[in-house]
DNA sequence: ATTGGGGTCT
């Protein structure tokens, strides 16, 4: 026997002295992560306990044991000792919570926190709160986070920079950027971490622009950037394609020597790739001495984005020669490239490789395989892959749904969705992106009502995009009443330009022009500015219902508006509107004064109107242009022939029909055979 | 003893 135990046996010193020695030793061992020594000491404490039956000293030492074990990563012992402690203090609690965080047991953190609050003899401290906020953040529990935020404000830790930083991260990760902003603005001392958290948080919440604003402010304030700043701001530059800002960050990285960090280098490669500068991406990539799988994957993705899938595949080989194995992300990236280019063979090769590498059970890989086969129009193979997945996660189901949708199999998509629900898989928002169009295609009222019911119960209907799709589905089913009910149920303040456009369009398509126009003015009154899409919907509605004056007024409104420029669609609507009303010359005058050359659609609208009203003069002009703009469209010949026949000009009609048959064979420009009198 | 951080797909 040696060390402290022997000291205890001899009992030359007081218990307090020995306890202090134990504590000091344990602290040192914890700092140096010396697990073996901690274990030895643990043994000594047990011996000491037995010999002296003086638990007093051991009670002072055991909390230190817990801390040391947890620092050394020996979770089992730490847990056991912790459970045996009669009165664990806040420090021990903090260490146990840290263990939970490291193991991803966030609910355990919350349980311990509540326990700690109920103890009565001690309270959470500045080390406790960051751990608890981390747990709230990972569990996406803002409600709880807010409560604990309130608690920090009541305590003296609410003004601590580190506590506030973890609070920022919690709000940002829960999607509450406004609340994060309030905390940030109120912070007395902002550290570089605070700025980084804001930049990164805004980017993650879809506000890349604001992320850059914060970055610029940070630089203006003279805050020294670090590696995490670079890693947070570069993706924002990438998504906004701000090559110049990216280059400035790169320069700062070089100046501050942050580039030893491979994470920073990889972020730079990705930024250059996304900004389309492959030369710069390659030069950063070449400069990385020890490239990891992320460096390679970013570069591979770069070649894919620049359209060189062959080179991407070559690089994938090169990386393996260098001894780096592609991971599921690399594969997912390559497979998505094969999908969009319909490279079925390369996709199959990758599939085989993935199976041999045993990467085929990763969800991302499964999902991209399903997507790749579907995009290559091999739905059966796609389903085969899908059937072999564990089917517990929503992603493969979503991929399969979008696969069915892509291949025009709407009924299958709806059937699969039902099965998904029966198997208890919870969809997420993007699942509906591919599912809802299928319902619109089927246009089955009973199915739509079932869906409506589900969306209400599951709460997804409160998502504006999904509610908007449902309006469209009801409209496609011909049920404007339900469509309008769904529209009315959307709270006024979240109705956006898209939901208004869809309801206006729905009334327009079903010939209720007046309602469409009145909805349009309601929208403007509610403070939403019309855009090109809404104008298309409302003008379409006018032309469908023959509301000439209303249509012309709206069109004038559009011309006056600086923000909305009439495009081809709008001219098509107006020409159609005037044409149907028999005001053909007005329509033609408008076309001549158009700021750009009328497309086939505009000419088509004019020709259609000429047929209705028997106007050969303008009809021939329109036909001449149409034959030039879309020589393959035989419909235009049919229309012109119809125009001639209606006026009893049988011979001309017959000629046009011959012409139509010839075009397919001779590819001779048809318009040369038609005499154009005026143009 | 604490806080923030890279590439893909859904």
XYZ file of C-alpha atoms (C1' of nucleotides) in Angstrom:
689
model
C 0.000 0.000 0.000
C 1.287 3.405 -0.768
C 0.257 6.987 -1.373
C -2.599 8.642 0.465
C -3.972 5.399 1.913
C -0.795 4.710 3.765
C -0.866 8.256 4.973
C -4.331 7.608 6.266
C -3.218 4.455 8.076
C -0.453 6.241 9.838
C -2.950 8.925 10.612
C -0.296 11.487 11.310
C -2.249 14.229 9.701
C -5.735 15.430 10.179
C -8.593 14.101 8.069
C -9.098 17.534 6.588
C -5.528 17.612 5.313
C -5.816 14.230 3.670
C -9.122 15.093 2.102
C -7.582 18.203 0.656
C -4.731 16.120 -0.731
C -7.179 13.727 -2.374
C -9.089 16.598 -3.879
C -5.949 18.184 -5.254
C -4.758 14.898 -6.757
C -8.113 14.195 -8.363
C -8.176 17.663 -9.849
C -4.742 17.149 -11.338
C -5.619 13.714 -12.716
C -8.804 15.091 -14.214
C -6.906 17.890 -15.917
C -4.415 15.431 -17.403
C -7.109 12.829 -18.150
C -5.195 10.163 -16.231
C -7.909 7.548 -15.907
C -5.640 4.840 -14.440
C -4.525 7.110 -11.609
C -8.097 8.128 -10.872
C -9.057 4.469 -10.599
C -6.150 3.828 -8.229
C -7.192 6.725 -6.061
C -10.761 5.495 -6.134
C -9.509 2.231 -4.656
C -7.710 4.130 -1.929
C -10.824 6.046 -0.960
C -12.730 2.774 -0.586
C -9.952 1.346 1.586
C -9.839 4.507 3.602
C -13.572 4.338 4.142
C -13.401 0.775 5.356
C -10.507 1.345 7.716
C -11.799 4.460 9.289
C -15.513 4.096 8.830
C -15.243 7.839 8.708
C -17.456 8.632 5.736
C -16.893 12.288 6.353
C -13.657 12.403 4.402
C -14.934 10.206 1.602
C -18.042 12.314 1.169
C -15.817 15.264 0.532
C -13.790 13.274 -1.976
C -16.467 11.401 -3.899
C -17.851 14.368 -5.809
C -14.308 14.935 -7.022
C -14.209 11.313 -8.111
C -17.319 11.810 -10.210
C -15.824 14.875 -11.840
C -12.530 13.109 -12.521
C -14.198 10.067 -14.009
C -16.377 12.206 -16.234
C -13.385 14.255 -17.386
C -11.558 11.044 -18.211
C -14.515 9.826 -20.227
C -15.262 6.936 -17.853
C -18.996 7.389 -17.972
C -20.092 4.205 -16.205
C -18.124 4.834 -13.022
C -19.079 8.494 -13.032
C -22.761 7.588 -13.280
C -22.528 4.953 -10.565
C -20.753 7.204 -8.098
C -23.076 10.049 -8.954
C -26.113 7.898 -8.199
C -24.612 7.000 -4.815
C -23.864 10.582 -3.798
C -26.213 11.659 -1.030
C -25.945 15.358 -1.801
C -24.421 16.036 -5.229
C -23.574 19.700 -5.749
C -24.015 21.809 -8.842
C -20.483 21.092 -10.105
C -21.145 17.374 -10.162
C -24.476 17.964 -11.842
C -22.783 20.045 -14.504
C -20.338 17.279 -15.236
C -23.061 14.691 -15.471
C -25.017 16.938 -17.817
C -21.913 17.393 -19.939
C -21.724 13.610 -20.268
C -25.332 13.554 -21.454
C -24.667 16.263 -24.036
C -21.635 14.393 -25.373
C -23.719 11.268 -25.749
C -26.627 13.083 -27.349
C -28.947 12.336 -24.416
C -30.512 15.765 -24.369
C -33.605 14.682 -22.559
C -31.370 13.394 -19.775
C -29.905 16.888 -19.461
C -33.347 18.355 -18.917
C -34.241 15.665 -16.395
C -31.122 16.438 -14.389
C -31.743 20.150 -14.633
C -35.210 19.760 -13.154
C -33.768 17.515 -10.447
C -31.160 20.142 -9.683
C -33.832 22.813 -9.353
C -35.756 20.666 -6.903
C -32.751 19.933 -4.662
C -33.089 23.090 -2.655
C -29.539 23.132 -1.311
C -27.885 24.274 -4.542
C -28.812 26.112 -7.723
C -27.761 26.125 -11.394
C -24.730 28.276 -12.207
C -23.100 29.835 -15.261
C -21.825 26.424 -16.384
C -25.255 24.832 -16.134
C -27.170 27.172 -18.431
C -25.138 26.682 -21.626
C -25.631 22.920 -21.290
C -29.354 23.264 -20.784
C -29.720 25.693 -23.694
C -27.787 23.267 -25.854
C -30.302 20.555 -24.912
C -33.286 22.824 -25.673
C -31.674 23.715 -28.962
C -31.094 20.099 -29.975
C -34.621 19.152 -28.947
C -35.967 22.234 -30.773
C -37.849 23.209 -27.662
C -38.099 27.004 -27.766
C -40.884 27.021 -25.209
C -38.680 25.451 -22.583
C -35.742 27.551 -23.766
C -37.761 30.720 -23.177
C -38.695 29.652 -19.664
C -35.067 28.960 -18.800
C -34.078 32.228 -20.476
C -36.397 33.899 -17.982
C -34.721 32.008 -15.193
C -31.274 33.260 -16.183
C -32.628 36.800 -16.123
C -33.828 36.265 -12.539
C -30.455 34.847 -11.577
C -27.173 36.729 -11.728
C -25.989 34.682 -14.719
C -28.280 36.255 -17.288
C -25.724 38.899 -18.182
C -22.814 36.484 -18.655
C -21.469 36.553 -22.202
C -21.110 32.788 -22.509
C -24.618 32.149 -21.179
C -25.959 34.729 -23.628
C -24.001 33.196 -26.491
C -25.541 29.803 -25.843
C -28.915 31.531 -25.680
C -28.319 33.093 -29.112
C -27.473 29.682 -30.528
C -30.563 28.157 -28.934
C -32.910 30.727 -30.447
C -31.190 30.521 -33.834
C -31.353 26.725 -33.927
C -35.037 26.862 -33.052
C -35.657 29.234 -35.948
C -36.340 32.271 -33.737
C -34.042 34.811 -35.328
C -35.963 37.805 -34.005
C -35.585 36.639 -30.424
C -31.911 35.924 -30.977
C -31.598 39.426 -32.369
C -33.180 40.943 -29.250
C -30.775 39.095 -26.986
C -27.862 40.090 -29.196
C -28.809 43.779 -29.220
C -29.128 43.782 -25.438
C -25.737 42.170 -24.873
C -23.295 44.454 -23.127
C -20.236 42.502 -24.114
C -20.289 40.761 -27.446
C -17.500 38.323 -28.121
C -16.386 36.950 -31.469
C -18.532 33.898 -30.668
C -21.627 36.117 -30.397
C -21.012 37.551 -33.866
C -20.263 34.137 -35.340
C -23.440 32.704 -33.872
C -25.500 35.497 -35.416
C -23.868 35.158 -38.841
C -24.219 31.413 -38.859
C -27.730 31.553 -37.408
C -29.035 33.995 -39.996
C -27.606 31.877 -42.758
C -29.178 28.698 -41.375
C -32.517 30.469 -41.144
C -32.422 31.401 -44.811
C -31.188 34.999 -44.391
C -27.827 34.875 -46.118
C -28.111 38.589 -46.895
C -28.471 39.502 -43.210
C -25.586 37.173 -42.374
C -23.367 39.268 -44.644
C -24.670 42.494 -43.093
C -23.644 41.191 -39.656
C -20.269 40.147 -40.984
C -19.644 43.629 -42.361
C -20.773 45.229 -39.099
C -18.470 42.944 -37.186
C -15.546 44.010 -39.317
C -16.545 47.686 -38.964
C -16.696 47.281 -35.189
C -13.121 46.073 -35.326
C -13.858 42.596 -33.993
C -11.057 40.214 -34.916
C -12.413 37.369 -37.001
C -11.468 33.764 -36.323
C -11.768 30.483 -38.165
C -15.394 30.021 -37.162
C -16.215 33.453 -38.599
C -14.812 32.382 -41.950
C -16.666 29.080 -41.822
C -19.902 30.888 -40.979
C -19.714 33.671 -43.546
C -18.357 31.681 -46.503
C -21.508 29.608 -47.062
C -23.465 32.865 -47.135
C -21.123 34.249 -49.822
C -21.529 30.941 -51.650
C -25.310 30.918 -51.679
C -25.508 34.573 -52.757
C -22.667 34.087 -55.248
C -20.824 37.060 -53.765
C -17.453 36.144 -55.185
C -15.888 39.438 -54.169
C -16.941 39.180 -50.521
C -15.680 35.612 -50.573
C -12.335 36.776 -51.889
C -12.133 39.384 -49.108
C -12.754 36.659 -46.534
C -10.079 34.564 -48.208
C -7.599 37.453 -47.964
C -8.455 37.938 -44.275
C -7.981 34.224 -43.663
C -4.500 34.380 -45.197
C -3.610 37.524 -43.256
C -4.694 36.096 -39.904
C -3.207 32.679 -40.719
C -6.465 30.837 -40.150
C -5.865 28.571 -43.106
C -4.107 25.834 -41.129
C -7.562 24.759 -40.183
C -8.787 22.314 -42.802
C -12.403 23.230 -42.065
C -11.643 26.796 -43.173
C -9.854 25.629 -46.341
C -12.760 23.350 -47.216
C -15.225 26.186 -46.714
C -13.114 28.299 -49.090
C -13.146 25.560 -51.737
C -16.907 25.278 -51.412
C -17.356 29.048 -51.657
C -15.310 29.297 -54.883
C -17.124 26.275 -56.293
C -20.561 27.744 -55.620
C -19.488 31.120 -57.003
C -18.504 29.334 -60.209
C -14.777 30.055 -59.985
C -13.273 26.622 -60.470
C -9.756 28.029 -60.971
C -9.668 29.592 -57.525
C -11.352 26.548 -55.993
C -8.687 24.334 -57.508
C -5.863 26.537 -56.303
C -7.149 26.429 -52.692
C -7.767 22.692 -53.040
C -4.243 22.071 -54.361
C -2.870 24.041 -51.435
C -4.427 21.725 -48.857
C -1.644 19.402 -47.740
C -3.769 16.752 -46.070
C -7.003 16.730 -48.032
C -9.857 14.994 -46.300
C -13.041 13.510 -47.681
C -14.776 16.873 -47.413
C -12.107 18.640 -49.490
C -12.459 16.034 -52.220
C -16.242 16.015 -52.078
C -16.410 19.805 -52.386
C -14.188 19.692 -55.443
C -16.154 16.814 -56.998
C -19.320 18.779 -56.385
C -17.646 21.735 -58.109
C -17.090 19.778 -61.305
C -20.678 18.560 -61.145
C -21.998 22.110 -60.771
C -19.866 23.312 -63.667
C -21.400 20.554 -65.780
C -18.367 18.277 -65.991
C -19.673 15.043 -64.477
C -16.987 13.006 -66.241
C -14.268 14.964 -64.479
C -16.136 14.565 -61.195
C -16.109 10.790 -61.630
C -12.398 10.889 -62.502
C -11.728 12.894 -59.342
C -13.636 10.329 -57.324
C -11.160 7.711 -58.574
C -8.194 9.983 -57.883
C -9.285 10.496 -54.301
C -9.395 6.765 -53.706
C -5.906 6.401 -55.136
C -4.845 9.006 -52.566
C -6.291 6.725 -49.912
C -9.421 8.693 -49.088
C -12.674 6.739 -49.216
C -15.732 8.491 -50.573
C -18.489 8.687 -48.001
C -22.235 8.816 -48.336
C -22.153 12.554 -49.085
C -19.752 12.071 -51.977
C -21.978 9.364 -53.375
C -25.173 11.342 -52.913
C -23.613 14.219 -54.811
C -22.481 12.021 -57.722
C -25.813 10.219 -57.850
C -27.748 13.485 -58.015
C -25.578 14.498 -60.967
C -26.334 11.196 -62.702
C -29.999 11.790 -61.966
C -30.205 15.253 -63.481
C -28.275 14.182 -66.608
C -29.997 10.795 -66.856
C -26.630 8.985 -66.767
C -28.225 5.662 -65.994
C -25.106 3.576 -66.589
C -22.864 5.628 -64.355
C -25.602 5.603 -61.758
C -25.756 1.819 -61.920
C -21.966 1.581 -61.512
C -22.142 3.782 -58.452
C -24.958 1.645 -57.096
C -22.824 -1.464 -57.426
C -19.842 0.226 -55.845
C -21.957 1.507 -52.983
C -23.225 -1.997 -52.254
C -19.716 -3.408 -52.179
C -18.620 -0.610 -49.871
C -21.605 -1.301 -47.620
C -22.684 2.316 -47.857
C -26.057 1.383 -49.312
C -27.906 1.426 -46.019
C -27.179 5.108 -45.390
C -30.354 7.118 -45.736
C -28.831 9.782 -47.989
C -27.518 7.127 -50.346
C -30.812 5.246 -50.429
C -32.641 8.461 -51.082
C -30.388 9.547 -53.919
C -30.511 6.083 -55.496
C -34.311 6.184 -55.500
C -34.174 9.657 -56.995
C -31.564 8.718 -59.607
C -33.487 5.702 -60.944
C -36.726 7.683 -60.995
C -35.161 10.570 -62.919
C -33.783 8.028 -65.401
C -37.378 6.852 -65.812
C -36.752 3.476 -64.188
C -39.540 3.667 -61.632
C -39.586 -0.069 -61.012
C -35.893 -0.162 -60.104
C -36.492 2.920 -58.000
C -39.234 1.131 -56.128
C -36.993 -1.904 -55.745
C -34.423 0.215 -53.901
C -37.155 1.851 -51.874
C -38.665 -1.505 -50.875
C -35.330 -2.599 -49.424
C -34.886 0.485 -47.241
C -35.814 0.359 -43.596
C -38.665 2.764 -44.416
C -38.586 4.221 -40.935
C -37.378 7.616 -42.137
C -39.408 10.014 -44.222
C -36.697 10.876 -46.766
C -36.848 7.657 -48.866
C -40.634 7.906 -48.919
C -40.407 11.495 -50.125
C -37.949 10.528 -52.834
C -40.252 7.735 -53.972
C -43.263 10.053 -53.981
C -41.407 12.585 -56.073
C -40.251 9.730 -58.324
C -43.829 8.664 -58.990
C -44.809 12.265 -59.528
C -41.900 12.842 -61.944
C -43.023 9.868 -64.005
C -46.631 10.977 -64.109
C -47.861 8.254 -61.739
C -50.137 10.418 -59.617
C -52.388 7.625 -58.353
C -49.371 5.592 -57.243
C -48.016 8.604 -55.376
C -51.264 9.064 -53.485
C -51.418 5.342 -52.703
C -47.843 5.353 -51.420
C -48.576 8.336 -49.217
C -51.468 6.495 -47.609
C -49.200 3.549 -46.943
C -46.619 5.867 -45.463
C -49.159 7.125 -42.968
C -50.325 3.622 -42.178
C -46.773 2.558 -41.382
C -46.563 5.443 -38.948
C -43.897 7.441 -40.795
C -44.277 11.134 -40.144
C -43.922 13.243 -43.279
C -42.154 16.570 -43.199
C -42.794 19.691 -45.223
C -40.882 18.852 -48.394
C -42.747 15.545 -48.610
C -45.717 17.585 -49.739
C -43.805 19.319 -52.529
C -43.982 16.164 -54.588
C -47.194 14.800 -53.168
C -49.641 17.680 -53.580
C -49.170 18.092 -57.354
C -50.294 14.460 -57.633
C -53.577 15.341 -55.943
C -53.961 18.299 -58.307
C -53.437 15.998 -61.280
C -55.972 13.442 -60.085
C -58.505 16.218 -59.398
C -60.601 13.850 -57.317
C -62.768 15.697 -54.809
C -63.104 12.796 -52.379
C -59.324 12.312 -52.268
C -58.839 16.045 -51.860
C -61.202 16.098 -48.899
C -59.383 13.182 -47.257
C -56.136 15.052 -47.728
C -57.668 18.233 -46.338
C -58.738 16.313 -43.247
C -55.268 14.879 -42.745
C -53.576 18.253 -43.225
C -55.847 19.816 -40.643
C -55.288 17.098 -38.063
C -51.547 16.951 -38.574
C -51.145 20.729 -38.439
C -49.443 20.946 -41.827
C -52.276 23.103 -43.132
C -50.884 26.005 -41.133
C -47.937 26.049 -43.545
C -48.760 28.702 -46.124
C -47.252 26.765 -49.050
C -49.296 23.678 -48.243
C -52.523 25.645 -47.760
C -51.886 27.339 -51.114
C -51.462 23.971 -52.819
C -54.705 22.758 -51.284
C -56.547 25.762 -52.753
C -55.169 24.794 -56.139
C -56.210 21.164 -55.655
C -59.805 22.110 -54.805
C -59.849 24.447 -57.769
C -58.627 21.644 -60.059
C -61.439 19.483 -58.640
C -63.829 22.229 -59.723
C -64.858 23.075 -56.174
C -64.353 26.803 -55.730
C -66.354 26.855 -52.523
C -63.859 24.647 -50.680
C -60.955 26.410 -52.330
C -62.226 29.712 -50.992
C -62.846 28.257 -47.529
C -59.246 27.134 -47.310
C -58.160 30.562 -48.518
C -60.311 32.337 -45.933
C -58.933 30.150 -43.161
C -55.426 31.471 -43.784
C -54.768 34.256 -41.279
C -54.749 37.646 -43.007
C -51.216 38.503 -41.950
C -49.633 35.430 -43.496
C -51.512 35.471 -46.807
C -48.807 36.048 -49.377
C -48.607 36.891 -53.046
C -48.724 33.195 -53.999
C -51.888 32.346 -52.093
C -53.643 35.395 -53.541
C -52.479 34.498 -57.051
C -53.820 30.977 -56.744
C -57.282 31.997 -55.530
C -57.532 34.725 -58.178
C -56.386 32.249 -60.815
C -58.907 29.657 -59.600
C -61.838 32.008 -60.078
C -60.412 33.074 -63.425
C -60.087 29.548 -64.777
C -63.682 28.768 -63.856
C -64.990 31.842 -65.620
C -65.701 33.999 -62.568
C -63.845 37.043 -63.819
C -65.704 39.533 -61.652
C -64.822 37.685 -58.443
C -61.225 37.384 -59.600
C -61.005 41.126 -60.207
C -62.589 41.943 -56.874
C -60.193 39.567 -55.087
C -57.383 41.330 -56.871
C -58.434 44.699 -55.473
C -58.882 43.149 -52.021
C -55.326 41.937 -52.245
C -54.022 45.379 -53.187
C -56.038 46.897 -50.326
C -54.578 44.398 -47.882
C -51.211 45.915 -48.683
C -49.727 43.233 -50.912
C -48.149 44.530 -54.085
C -49.149 42.708 -57.230
C -46.368 41.084 -59.184
C -46.124 39.669 -62.695
C -47.717 36.396 -61.646
C -50.796 37.962 -60.050
C -51.278 40.204 -63.062
C -51.155 37.155 -65.297
C -53.811 35.444 -63.167
C -56.161 38.406 -63.089
C -55.725 39.323 -66.764
C -56.323 35.715 -67.658
C -59.501 35.824 -65.605
C -60.632 38.939 -67.488
C -60.004 37.448 -70.894
C -61.790 34.240 -69.881
C -64.878 36.167 -68.821
C -64.767 38.857 -71.488
C -64.195 41.685 -68.997
C -62.582 43.997 -71.527
C -62.633 47.282 -69.618
C -61.526 45.732 -66.332
C -58.695 43.976 -68.130
C -57.538 47.114 -69.922
C -57.655 49.117 -66.690
C -55.550 46.538 -64.888
C -53.137 46.498 -67.767
C -52.799 50.289 -67.599
C -52.202 49.965 -63.853
C -49.444 47.553 -64.626
C -47.840 49.850 -67.177
C -47.879 52.701 -64.647
C -46.284 50.548 -61.959
C -42.514 50.900 -62.050
C -41.925 47.515 -60.437
C -43.943 45.326 -62.791
C -43.124 45.188 -66.461
C -45.658 43.526 -68.713
C -44.168 40.414 -70.220
C -45.225 38.069 -72.936
C -47.952 36.426 -70.839
C -49.606 39.750 -70.145
C -49.605 40.887 -73.764
C -51.008 37.500 -74.704
C -53.874 37.996 -72.266
C -54.636 41.515 -73.492
C -54.469 40.565 -77.166
C -56.738 37.642 -76.401
C -59.085 39.910 -74.465
C -59.308 42.567 -77.180
C -59.387 39.959 -79.913
C -62.294 38.000 -78.449
C -64.190 41.269 -78.086
C -63.657 41.876 -81.786
C -61.309 44.816 -81.237
C -58.691 43.268 -83.495
C -57.114 46.460 -84.753
C -56.587 47.706 -81.217
C -54.925 44.414 -80.392
C -52.690 44.657 -83.413
C -51.753 48.283 -82.649
C -50.780 47.225 -79.140
C -48.582 44.502 -80.535
C -46.771 46.873 -82.835
C -46.033 49.172 -79.889
C -44.767 46.341 -77.669
C -41.270 46.964 -76.257
C -40.112 43.535 -77.437
C -40.921 41.209 -80.300
C -44.209 39.362 -79.727
C -43.776 35.649 -79.151
C -45.716 32.852 -80.814
C -48.170 32.943 -77.907
C -49.148 36.565 -78.630
C -49.469 35.933 -82.349
C -51.403 32.778 -81.577
C -53.899 34.773 -79.519
C -54.334 37.203 -82.423
C -54.792 34.417 -84.968
C -57.343 32.701 -82.730
C -59.309 35.930 -82.488
C -59.081 36.495 -86.242
C -60.621 33.082 -86.798
C -63.525 33.900 -84.486
C -64.181 37.223 -86.199
C -63.260 36.264 -89.749
C -60.451 38.790 -90.164
C -58.254 37.484 -92.995
C -56.011 40.510 -93.266
C -54.638 40.297 -89.713
C -54.996 36.527 -89.619
C -52.522 36.135 -92.431
C -50.018 38.409 -90.749
C -50.302 36.434 -87.551
C -50.023 33.156 -89.454
C -46.906 34.341 -91.276
C -45.166 35.040 -87.979
C -46.373 31.837 -86.426
C -45.067 29.749 -89.317
C -41.693 31.343 -88.755
C -41.669 31.211 -84.931
C -42.979 27.690 -84.517
C -42.821 25.921 -87.861
C -43.488 22.531 -86.288
C -46.858 23.501 -84.796
C -49.444 22.214 -87.237
C -52.212 23.779 -85.171
C -51.450 27.148 -86.746
C -52.094 25.763 -90.232
C -55.350 24.302 -89.037
C -56.414 27.673 -87.651
C -55.597 29.524 -90.865
C -57.397 26.907 -92.941
C -60.387 27.279 -90.652
C -60.322 31.042 -91.174
C -60.375 30.636 -94.959
C -63.107 27.989 -94.859
C -65.293 30.113 -92.669
C -65.242 32.789 -95.366
C -65.871 30.313 -98.134
C -62.359 30.535 -99.538
C -62.114 26.787 -100.027
C -59.170 26.925 -102.406
C -56.977 28.888 -100.001
C -57.955 26.561 -97.194
C -56.980 23.563 -99.308
C -53.611 25.165 -100.128
C -52.841 25.696 -96.467
C -53.657 22.070 -95.748
C -51.265 20.937 -98.497
C -48.694 23.294 -97.134
C -49.084 21.761 -93.704
C -48.439 18.274 -95.081
C -45.420 19.502 -97.015
C -43.796 21.257 -94.052
C -43.157 17.999 -92.279
C -41.382 16.538 -95.313
C -39.653 19.430 -97.015
C -38.931 21.628 -94.030
C -39.348 24.556 -96.388
C -40.257 27.790 -94.673
C -43.974 27.970 -95.060
C -44.381 31.695 -94.830
C -42.644 32.231 -98.192
C -45.704 30.730 -99.838
C -48.091 33.146 -98.277
C -48.339 36.574 -99.645
C -48.184 39.150 -96.934
C -49.786 42.410 -97.782
C -49.096 44.491 -94.783
C -46.316 44.458 -92.226
C -14.713 23.319 -16.820
C -18.481 26.420 -20.123
C -20.567 29.216 -25.778
C -20.223 29.270 -32.110
C -18.149 26.248 -36.953
C -17.299 22.730 -43.329
C -19.207 19.291 -48.066
C -24.681 15.924 -50.027
C -29.691 14.356 -50.266
C -34.928 14.565 -48.516
